[in-house]
Short mmCIF file of C-alpha atoms in Angstrom, two decimals:
data_model
loop_
_atom_site.label_atom_id
_atom_site.label_comp_id
_atom_site.label_asym_id
_atom_site.label_seq_id
_atom_site.Cartn_x
_atom_site.Cartn_y
_atom_site.Cartn_z
CA MET J 142 0.00 0.00 0.00
CA LYS J 143 1.26 3.48 -0.88
CA VAL J 144 0.02 6.59 0.96
CA VAL J 145 0.94 10.22 0.21
CA VAL J 146 0.90 12.99 2.84
CA ILE J 147 1.04 16.60 1.65
CA GLY J 148 0.44 19.99 3.21
CA ALA J 149 -2.85 21.48 1.99
CA GLN J 150 -2.02 25.10 2.85
CA TRP J 151 1.18 27.21 2.81
CA GLY J 152 3.28 24.72 4.76
CA ASP J 153 3.74 24.33 8.53
CA GLU J 154 0.48 22.39 8.79
CA GLY J 155 1.83 19.69 11.10
CA LYS J 156 2.78 17.13 8.45
CA GLY J 157 5.77 15.98 10.49
CA LYS J 158 3.62 14.83 13.39
CA ILE J 159 1.15 13.09 11.09
CA VAL J 160 3.91 11.31 9.17
CA ASP J 161 5.49 10.31 12.48
CA TYR J 162 2.15 8.91 13.67
CA LEU J 163 1.42 6.99 10.45
CA ALA J 164 5.01 5.74 10.22
CA GLY J 165 4.31 3.46 13.16
CA GLU J 166 2.52 1.11 10.76
CA ALA J 167 4.59 1.85 7.65
CA ASP J 168 7.63 -0.08 6.44
CA ILE J 169 9.26 2.65 4.34
CA ILE J 170 9.00 6.45 4.53
CA VAL J 171 10.04 8.47 1.46
CA ARG J 172 10.48 12.24 1.57
CA PHE J 173 9.90 13.27 -2.03
CA SER J 174 10.64 17.02 -2.25
CA GLY J 175 12.26 20.06 -0.66
CA GLY J 176 15.44 20.49 1.30
CA ALA J 177 16.70 21.85 4.61
CA ASN J 178 14.25 24.74 4.28
CA ALA J 179 11.55 22.45 5.66
CA GLY J 180 11.01 21.97 9.37
CA HIS J 181 9.12 19.32 11.34
CA THR J 182 8.54 19.36 15.11
CA ILE J 183 7.71 15.99 16.66
CA VAL J 184 7.11 15.24 20.34
CA THR J 185 7.23 11.64 21.52
CA ASN J 186 7.56 10.35 25.07
CA GLY J 187 7.96 13.94 26.23
CA GLU J 188 10.96 14.59 23.97
CA GLN J 189 10.92 17.16 21.17
CA TYR J 190 12.77 16.69 17.89
CA ALA J 191 13.24 19.31 15.16
CA LEU J 192 13.94 17.73 11.77
CA HIS J 193 14.62 19.43 8.45
CA LEU J 194 15.88 16.94 5.89
CA ILE J 195 15.33 13.49 7.36
CA PRO J 196 11.77 12.08 7.27
CA SER J 197 10.17 12.13 10.70
CA GLY J 198 9.58 8.39 10.39
CA VAL J 199 13.23 7.95 11.41
CA LEU J 200 12.11 8.23 15.05
CA HIS J 201 10.53 4.78 14.73
CA ARG J 202 13.32 2.27 15.17
CA GLY J 203 13.63 -0.26 12.39
CA LYS J 204 11.84 1.81 9.75
CA THR J 205 13.55 2.50 6.41
CA VAL J 206 13.66 6.20 5.46
CA ILE J 207 14.62 7.55 2.03
CA LEU J 208 15.47 11.03 0.76
CA GLY J 209 13.84 11.11 -2.67
CA ALA J 210 14.85 12.16 -6.16
CA GLY J 211 12.89 15.41 -5.91
CA MET J 212 14.93 16.63 -2.96
CA VAL J 213 17.93 18.97 -2.89
CA ILE J 214 20.30 17.91 -0.14
CA ASP J 215 22.77 19.99 1.84
CA PRO J 216 25.36 17.41 2.98
CA LYS J 217 26.46 19.38 6.03
CA ALA J 218 22.87 19.89 7.19
CA LEU J 219 22.16 16.19 6.63
CA PHE J 220 25.08 14.90 8.65
CA ASP J 221 24.56 17.49 11.40
CA GLU J 222 20.99 16.22 11.70
CA LEU J 223 22.17 12.61 11.78
CA GLU J 224 24.65 13.47 14.50
CA MET J 225 21.90 15.13 16.54
CA LEU J 226 19.70 12.04 16.25
CA GLU J 227 22.50 9.66 17.15
CA SER J 228 23.42 11.78 20.18
CA ARG J 229 19.86 11.25 21.38
CA GLY J 230 19.88 7.51 20.85
CA ILE J 231 18.24 7.38 17.40
CA GLU J 232 20.48 5.23 15.20
CA ALA J 233 19.83 5.77 11.48
CA ALA J 234 22.83 3.97 9.97
CA GLY J 235 21.81 1.17 7.64
CA ARG J 236 18.22 2.33 7.29
CA LEU J 237 18.63 5.84 5.87
CA PHE J 238 19.11 6.02 2.10
CA ILE J 239 19.31 8.75 -0.54
CA SER J 240 18.09 8.63 -4.12
CA ASP J 241 21.05 8.61 -6.48
CA ARG J 242 19.05 11.12 -8.56
CA ALA J 243 18.73 13.72 -5.77
CA HIS J 244 20.58 17.01 -6.25
CA ILE J 245 23.15 18.53 -3.89
CA VAL J 246 23.10 22.01 -2.35
CA LEU J 247 26.57 23.57 -2.45
CA PRO J 248 27.71 26.29 0.03
CA ARG J 249 27.94 29.01 -2.61
CA TYR J 250 24.24 28.52 -3.37
CA VAL J 251 23.39 30.03 0.01
CA LYS J 252 25.13 33.31 -0.81
CA ILE J 253 23.53 33.42 -4.28
CA ASP J 254 20.11 32.71 -2.76
CA ARG J 255 20.31 35.58 -0.28
CA GLU J 256 21.70 38.02 -2.82
CA ARG J 257 19.04 37.16 -5.39
CA ASP J 258 16.16 37.59 -2.98
CA ALA J 259 17.51 40.86 -1.61
CA ALA J 260 17.84 42.20 -5.16
CA ARG J 261 14.21 41.47 -6.09
CA ALA J 262 11.79 44.38 -6.35
CA ASN J 263 9.42 42.26 -4.25
CA PRO J 264 11.46 39.78 -2.19
CA ILE J 265 9.91 36.32 -1.82
CA GLY J 266 11.22 35.88 1.71
CA THR J 267 13.10 32.62 1.18
CA THR J 268 14.80 30.80 4.04
CA GLY J 269 18.17 31.64 2.45
CA ARG J 270 19.31 28.00 2.53
CA GLY J 271 20.24 27.80 -1.17
CA ILE J 272 17.25 25.62 -1.98
CA GLY J 273 15.86 27.73 -4.82
CA VAL J 274 19.33 28.06 -6.35
CA ALA J 275 19.82 24.29 -6.28
CA TYR J 276 16.51 23.81 -8.10
CA SER J 277 17.48 26.55 -10.54
CA MET J 278 20.79 24.83 -11.27
CA LYS J 279 18.87 21.60 -11.73
CA SER J 280 16.60 23.23 -14.33
CA GLU J 281 19.57 24.83 -16.06
CA ARG J 282 21.21 21.37 -16.14
CA THR J 283 24.29 22.61 -14.33
CA GLY J 284 23.53 20.99 -10.97
CA ILE J 285 25.23 18.00 -9.42
CA ARG J 286 23.48 14.84 -8.25
CA ILE J 287 24.41 12.12 -5.78
CA ALA J 288 25.04 9.82 -8.75
CA ASP J 289 27.57 12.30 -10.16
CA LEU J 290 29.92 12.02 -7.19
CA GLY J 291 31.75 9.20 -8.95
CA TRP J 292 31.92 11.04 -12.28
CA ASP J 293 35.39 12.58 -12.40
CA GLU J 294 34.75 14.64 -15.54
CA LYS J 295 31.70 16.24 -13.94
CA LEU J 296 33.51 17.03 -10.70
CA ALA J 297 36.34 18.61 -12.70
CA GLU J 298 33.86 21.18 -14.04
CA LEU J 299 33.18 22.50 -10.54
CA PRO J 300 35.08 25.35 -8.84
CA GLU J 301 37.83 24.25 -6.48
CA ASP J 302 35.85 25.25 -3.38
CA ASP J 303 32.95 23.04 -4.45
CA ARG J 304 35.22 20.07 -5.01
CA GLY J 305 36.86 20.59 -1.62
CA PHE J 306 33.46 20.71 0.06
CA LEU J 307 32.23 17.55 -1.65
CA GLU J 308 35.40 15.60 -0.87
CA GLN J 309 34.38 15.62 2.82
CA TYR J 310 31.11 13.84 2.06
CA CYS J 311 31.59 11.84 -1.16
CA ASP J 312 32.14 8.45 0.41
CA ARG J 313 29.37 8.76 2.97
CA LEU J 314 26.82 10.06 0.46
CA SER J 315 27.73 7.43 -2.14
CA GLY J 316 27.43 4.71 0.50
CA MET J 317 23.84 5.77 1.22
CA ALA J 318 22.75 6.09 -2.43
CA ILE J 319 20.13 3.78 -3.91
CA ASP J 320 17.95 3.44 -7.00
CA ILE J 321 14.55 4.11 -5.37
CA SER J 322 12.55 2.67 -8.25
CA ALA J 323 14.34 -0.66 -8.07
CA TYR J 324 14.25 -0.70 -4.26
CA ILE J 325 10.49 -0.06 -4.08
CA THR J 326 9.77 -2.56 -6.86
CA ARG J 327 11.45 -5.26 -4.80
CA ARG J 328 9.33 -4.24 -1.78
CA LYS J 329 6.01 -4.24 -3.65
CA ASP J 330 4.07 -5.61 -0.67
CA ALA J 331 5.44 -3.01 1.75
CA LYS J 332 3.47 -0.18 3.34
CA ILE J 333 5.12 2.95 1.95
CA LEU J 334 4.50 6.49 3.16
CA PHE J 335 5.42 9.36 0.83
CA GLU J 336 6.07 12.60 2.73
CA GLY J 337 5.90 16.04 1.11
CA ALA J 338 7.51 19.31 2.15
CA GLN J 339 6.01 22.82 2.34
CA GLY J 340 2.39 22.90 1.11
CA ALA J 341 0.25 22.66 -2.01
CA LEU J 342 -0.18 26.45 -2.14
CA LEU J 343 3.62 26.79 -2.32
CA ASP J 344 3.95 24.39 -5.26
CA LEU J 345 5.88 25.89 -8.16
CA ASP J 346 3.01 25.36 -10.63
CA LEU J 347 -0.13 25.17 -8.49
CA GLY J 348 0.79 27.71 -5.81
CA THR J 349 0.78 31.51 -5.49
CA TYR J 350 3.58 32.04 -8.01
CA PRO J 351 6.12 33.67 -7.71
CA TYR J 352 5.68 33.48 -3.92
CA VAL J 353 6.23 29.74 -3.89
CA SER J 354 8.89 27.16 -3.18
CA SER J 355 11.01 25.85 -6.02
CA GLY J 356 10.08 22.18 -5.76
CA MET J 357 6.99 20.05 -6.29
CA SER J 358 5.04 20.17 -3.04
CA CYS J 359 1.88 18.88 -4.73
CA ALA J 360 0.75 15.23 -4.57
CA ALA J 361 1.96 14.66 -8.13
CA GLY J 362 5.47 15.33 -6.82
CA ALA J 363 5.30 12.06 -4.90
CA ALA J 364 5.36 10.13 -8.16
CA VAL J 365 8.31 12.07 -9.56
CA GLY J 366 10.31 12.42 -6.34
CA GLY J 367 9.46 8.92 -5.19
CA CYS J 368 10.36 7.37 -8.56
CA VAL J 369 7.05 5.54 -8.97
CA GLY J 370 4.25 5.77 -11.52
CA PRO J 371 1.30 8.15 -10.96
CA ARG J 372 -1.18 5.27 -10.64
CA SER J 373 0.79 3.67 -7.81
CA PHE J 374 -0.89 5.46 -4.91
CA ASP J 375 -3.76 4.11 -2.85
CA LYS J 376 -4.54 7.20 -0.79
CA ILE J 377 -3.63 10.92 -0.66
CA LEU J 378 -3.94 12.81 2.62
CA GLY J 379 -3.96 16.61 2.87
CA VAL J 380 -2.93 18.13 6.21
CA PHE J 381 -4.35 21.50 7.24
CA LYS J 382 -4.60 23.63 10.36
CA ALA J 383 -7.90 24.71 11.91
CA TYR J 384 -6.73 28.21 10.91
CA SER J 385 -4.25 29.45 8.28
CA THR J 386 -0.62 30.56 8.49
CA ARG J 387 2.01 31.68 6.04
CA VAL J 388 5.74 32.44 6.30
CA GLY J 389 7.43 35.02 4.10
CA ASN J 390 5.83 37.27 1.53
CA GLY J 391 2.93 36.58 -0.79
CA PRO J 392 -0.87 36.90 -0.85
CA PHE J 393 -2.87 35.78 2.17
CA PRO J 394 -6.54 36.82 1.76
CA SER J 395 -7.73 35.60 5.18
CA GLU J 396 -4.82 37.11 7.16
CA PHE J 397 -5.72 38.86 10.41
CA SER J 398 -5.59 42.62 10.09
CA THR J 399 -2.99 44.44 12.20
CA THR J 400 -5.16 47.58 12.12
CA ASP J 401 -8.17 45.82 13.64
CA ALA J 402 -7.66 45.49 17.41
CA THR J 403 -9.78 42.33 17.67
CA GLU J 404 -8.03 40.55 14.79
CA ASP J 405 -4.58 41.71 15.91
CA GLY J 406 -5.25 40.31 19.37
CA LEU J 407 -6.50 37.04 17.85
CA CYS J 408 -3.33 36.85 15.75
CA ARG J 409 -1.09 37.23 18.80
CA PHE J 410 -3.16 34.68 20.73
CA ILE J 411 -2.96 32.05 17.97
CA ARG J 412 0.72 32.68 17.34
CA GLU J 413 1.61 32.03 20.97
CA LYS J 414 -0.90 29.27 21.65
CA GLY J 415 -0.08 27.47 18.41
CA ARG J 416 3.70 28.13 18.66
CA GLU J 417 3.60 29.71 15.24
CA TYR J 418 7.29 30.32 14.72
CA GLY J 419 9.32 28.72 11.94
CA VAL J 420 11.21 25.55 12.94
CA THR J 421 13.94 26.35 10.42
CA THR J 422 14.13 30.16 10.66
CA GLY J 423 12.40 31.06 13.93
CA ARG J 424 10.41 33.69 12.06
CA PRO J 425 6.92 34.45 13.39
CA ARG J 426 4.28 33.11 11.04
CA ARG J 427 1.54 35.25 9.61
CA CYS J 428 -1.82 34.04 10.92
CA GLY J 429 -5.38 34.21 9.66
CA TYR J 430 -8.79 32.60 9.50
CA LEU J 431 -9.08 29.14 7.95
CA ASP J 432 -9.26 29.80 4.19
CA LEU J 433 -11.70 27.25 2.82
CA VAL J 434 -11.50 28.67 -0.71
CA ALA J 435 -7.79 27.85 -0.80
CA LEU J 436 -8.27 24.52 0.99
CA ARG J 437 -10.89 23.34 -1.47
CA TYR J 438 -8.57 24.30 -4.34
CA ALA J 439 -5.81 22.21 -2.75
CA CYS J 440 -8.16 19.24 -2.44
CA ARG J 441 -9.24 19.53 -6.07
CA THR J 442 -5.77 19.91 -7.57
CA ASN J 443 -4.20 17.12 -5.50
CA SER J 444 -6.97 14.48 -5.58
CA VAL J 445 -7.03 14.55 -1.78
CA ASP J 446 -8.93 11.51 -0.51
CA SER J 447 -8.98 12.52 3.14
CA LEU J 448 -8.10 15.61 5.14
CA VAL J 449 -6.15 15.75 8.40
CA MET J 450 -6.99 18.66 10.70
CA THR J 451 -4.33 19.84 13.14
CA HIS J 452 -4.12 22.52 15.87
CA ILE J 453 -7.85 22.43 16.57
CA ASP J 454 -7.04 22.67 20.31
CA VAL J 455 -5.75 26.22 19.76
CA TYR J 456 -9.42 27.23 19.54
CA ASP J 457 -10.45 25.53 22.81
CA SER J 458 -10.99 28.74 24.78
CA LEU J 459 -12.69 30.89 22.13
CA ASP J 460 -16.38 31.85 22.22
CA GLU J 461 -16.63 31.79 18.45
CA ILE J 462 -14.61 30.77 15.40
CA LYS J 463 -14.66 32.18 11.89
CA ALA J 464 -13.66 30.73 8.55
CA CYS J 465 -13.29 32.28 5.09
CA VAL J 466 -15.87 30.90 2.62
CA ALA J 467 -15.43 33.33 -0.29
CA TYR J 468 -13.48 36.41 -1.39
CA GLU J 469 -14.77 39.89 -2.14
CA THR J 470 -12.79 41.26 -5.10
CA GLY J 471 -13.08 44.17 -7.50
CA GLY J 472 -14.97 41.84 -9.80
CA GLY J 473 -17.44 40.71 -7.15
CA THR J 474 -17.65 37.69 -4.84
CA VAL J 475 -15.59 34.66 -5.89
CA GLU J 476 -15.52 31.15 -4.43
CA ASP J 477 -12.72 29.73 -6.60
CA PHE J 478 -9.04 30.33 -5.88
CA PRO J 479 -7.60 32.88 -8.38
CA ALA J 480 -4.24 32.49 -10.11
CA SER J 481 -3.78 36.27 -10.21
CA ILE J 482 -1.61 37.65 -7.41
CA ALA J 483 -3.19 41.06 -7.96
CA ALA J 484 -6.63 39.57 -7.42
CA LEU J 485 -5.51 37.72 -4.29
CA ASN J 486 -3.78 40.79 -2.89
CA GLY J 487 -7.00 42.77 -3.30
CA ALA J 488 -9.30 40.05 -2.00
CA ARG J 489 -11.14 40.43 1.27
CA PRO J 490 -12.45 37.38 3.14
CA VAL J 491 -16.15 36.61 3.42
CA LEU J 492 -16.44 35.02 6.87
CA LYS J 493 -18.79 32.47 8.39
CA THR J 494 -19.07 32.31 12.19
CA PHE J 495 -19.19 29.10 14.24
CA LYS J 496 -19.89 28.68 17.93
CA GLY J 497 -16.84 27.66 20.01
CA TRP J 498 -16.76 24.59 22.28
CA LYS J 499 -15.08 26.22 25.31
CA THR J 500 -13.47 23.05 26.65
CA ASP J 501 -10.33 20.92 26.39
CA ILE J 502 -11.22 19.16 23.16
CA PHE J 503 -8.96 16.15 23.70
CA ARG J 504 -10.31 15.35 27.15
CA ALA J 505 -13.85 16.01 25.99
CA ALA J 506 -13.27 13.33 23.35
CA GLY J 507 -12.19 10.88 26.05
CA GLY J 508 -8.41 11.29 25.67
CA GLY J 509 -5.74 11.64 28.35
CA ASP J 510 -4.61 9.43 31.24
CA GLY J 511 -3.67 6.68 28.81
CA LYS J 512 -7.11 6.65 27.17
CA THR J 513 -7.75 6.93 23.43
CA ALA J 514 -9.90 9.84 22.30
CA SER J 515 -12.77 9.15 19.89
CA PHE J 516 -14.07 11.32 17.08
CA GLY J 517 -17.64 10.77 18.21
CA GLY J 518 -16.73 12.18 21.61
CA LEU J 519 -15.72 15.57 20.22
CA PRO J 520 -17.93 18.47 21.35
CA LYS J 521 -20.88 18.97 19.00
CA GLU J 522 -19.63 22.46 18.12
CA ALA J 523 -16.27 21.03 16.97
CA ARG J 524 -18.02 18.27 15.02
CA GLY J 525 -20.20 20.94 13.39
CA TYR J 526 -17.14 22.97 12.38
CA ILE J 527 -15.52 19.87 10.88
CA ALA J 528 -18.73 18.81 9.11
CA PHE J 529 -18.96 22.21 7.41
CA ILE J 530 -15.34 21.92 6.23
CA GLU J 531 -16.06 18.45 4.81
CA GLU J 532 -19.13 19.66 2.97
CA TYR J 533 -17.45 22.79 1.61
CA CYS J 534 -14.31 20.98 0.42
CA GLU J 535 -16.21 17.86 -0.68
CA THR J 536 -13.56 15.87 1.16
CA PRO J 537 -13.88 13.94 4.45
CA VAL J 538 -11.76 14.69 7.51
CA GLY J 539 -10.29 11.36 8.62
CA ILE J 540 -7.88 12.45 11.38
CA VAL J 541 -8.01 15.24 13.97
CA SER J 542 -4.75 16.18 15.70
CA ASN J 543 -4.63 18.37 18.79
CA GLY J 544 -1.12 18.83 20.09
CA TYR J 545 2.39 17.78 19.18
CA ASP J 546 2.47 14.49 21.04
CA ARG J 547 1.80 11.32 19.03
CA ARG J 548 -0.91 10.24 21.45
CA ARG J 549 -2.97 13.38 20.91
CA THR J 550 -4.37 12.09 17.63
CA ILE J 551 -8.01 11.20 16.99
CA ILE J 552 -8.70 8.73 14.20
CA LYS J 553 -12.06 8.84 12.42
CA GLU J 554 -11.02 6.75 9.40
CA PRO J 555 -7.98 4.40 9.60
CA VAL J 556 -5.35 5.06 6.94
CA TRP J 557 -3.68 1.69 6.48
#
């Protein structure tokens, strides 16, 4: 069985926790896109782990984890992360592999990345990790892949500093390299989890271009980055927060207004309660109402079979909750997600109000003290909020997550 997990918003939806949870029953976890610009926070047994390159499934001992062909890999960041895991008792040797088709991020890409973004008339707000430059080099066919580390003529084309950098890592990287397609073909009966990075609205083609990432963060990227055919997948899950966030620049129609005292206060509350700061950069995230127009678009363009809602507990103390169900634009009210950045920048959210549940949602659902929470035990107001989302997006919500810990996960529909 093959299952894909993507972010259904602008990233930071909590994919890492969901992948970590589902990895318990998986055999292989494949990260299919992105680089060290991604960040996952996972809490298990009271311990917190911040991962950037390595799939969060690595925390499950005995699981095979693979960095896919669609990734761009910074060797230093990779081995620093491995060292961190090993120092905390997580041994990855012998079960962490890298696609021989994955591209490498070189140190000079970082400088180029920062200079390019600073020189833009409208900076994108990249993480400055050289990710976009690596993808650019890939498109220009001047990049270097894991498979090229044994190609002397190719290495000779690189500047001396690049060659010196790669010499430190050549043997270790080459020793971890595999042909993913062949590997997965031999494990055809395995349960395989394909993990995306960023979110569908940051996809290079489907997202809010040019304010997007440089890789394929859509579900289709799992086929390319995972080296399997597009008809291989059994299920596609889209992860979203009970509200919306965005990091960096770009349109955000449902963003809380800083000039409205009520919305500004709500933004500060959600940012602190939801710990809305970038795992990779530490930057505060922009916050806003749940944008159902954008979420429905993500479901449509990614064939999402089931949604996963996270951070619903952030709303536990609120009297009421609002969600964006349409946009007011110069051309009237629209319910479909526009491609035009100008239209999105000028859009104003049409909001629908829901009654809050005013209780600890996890305990209300029967969770805590070693007990498993049930979806049917959720407060009726929370179930009503979820039911509206399902109807609007024409996609069921199969999992509700409320907190970083693995155990704080409510399953409505089993995945495997």
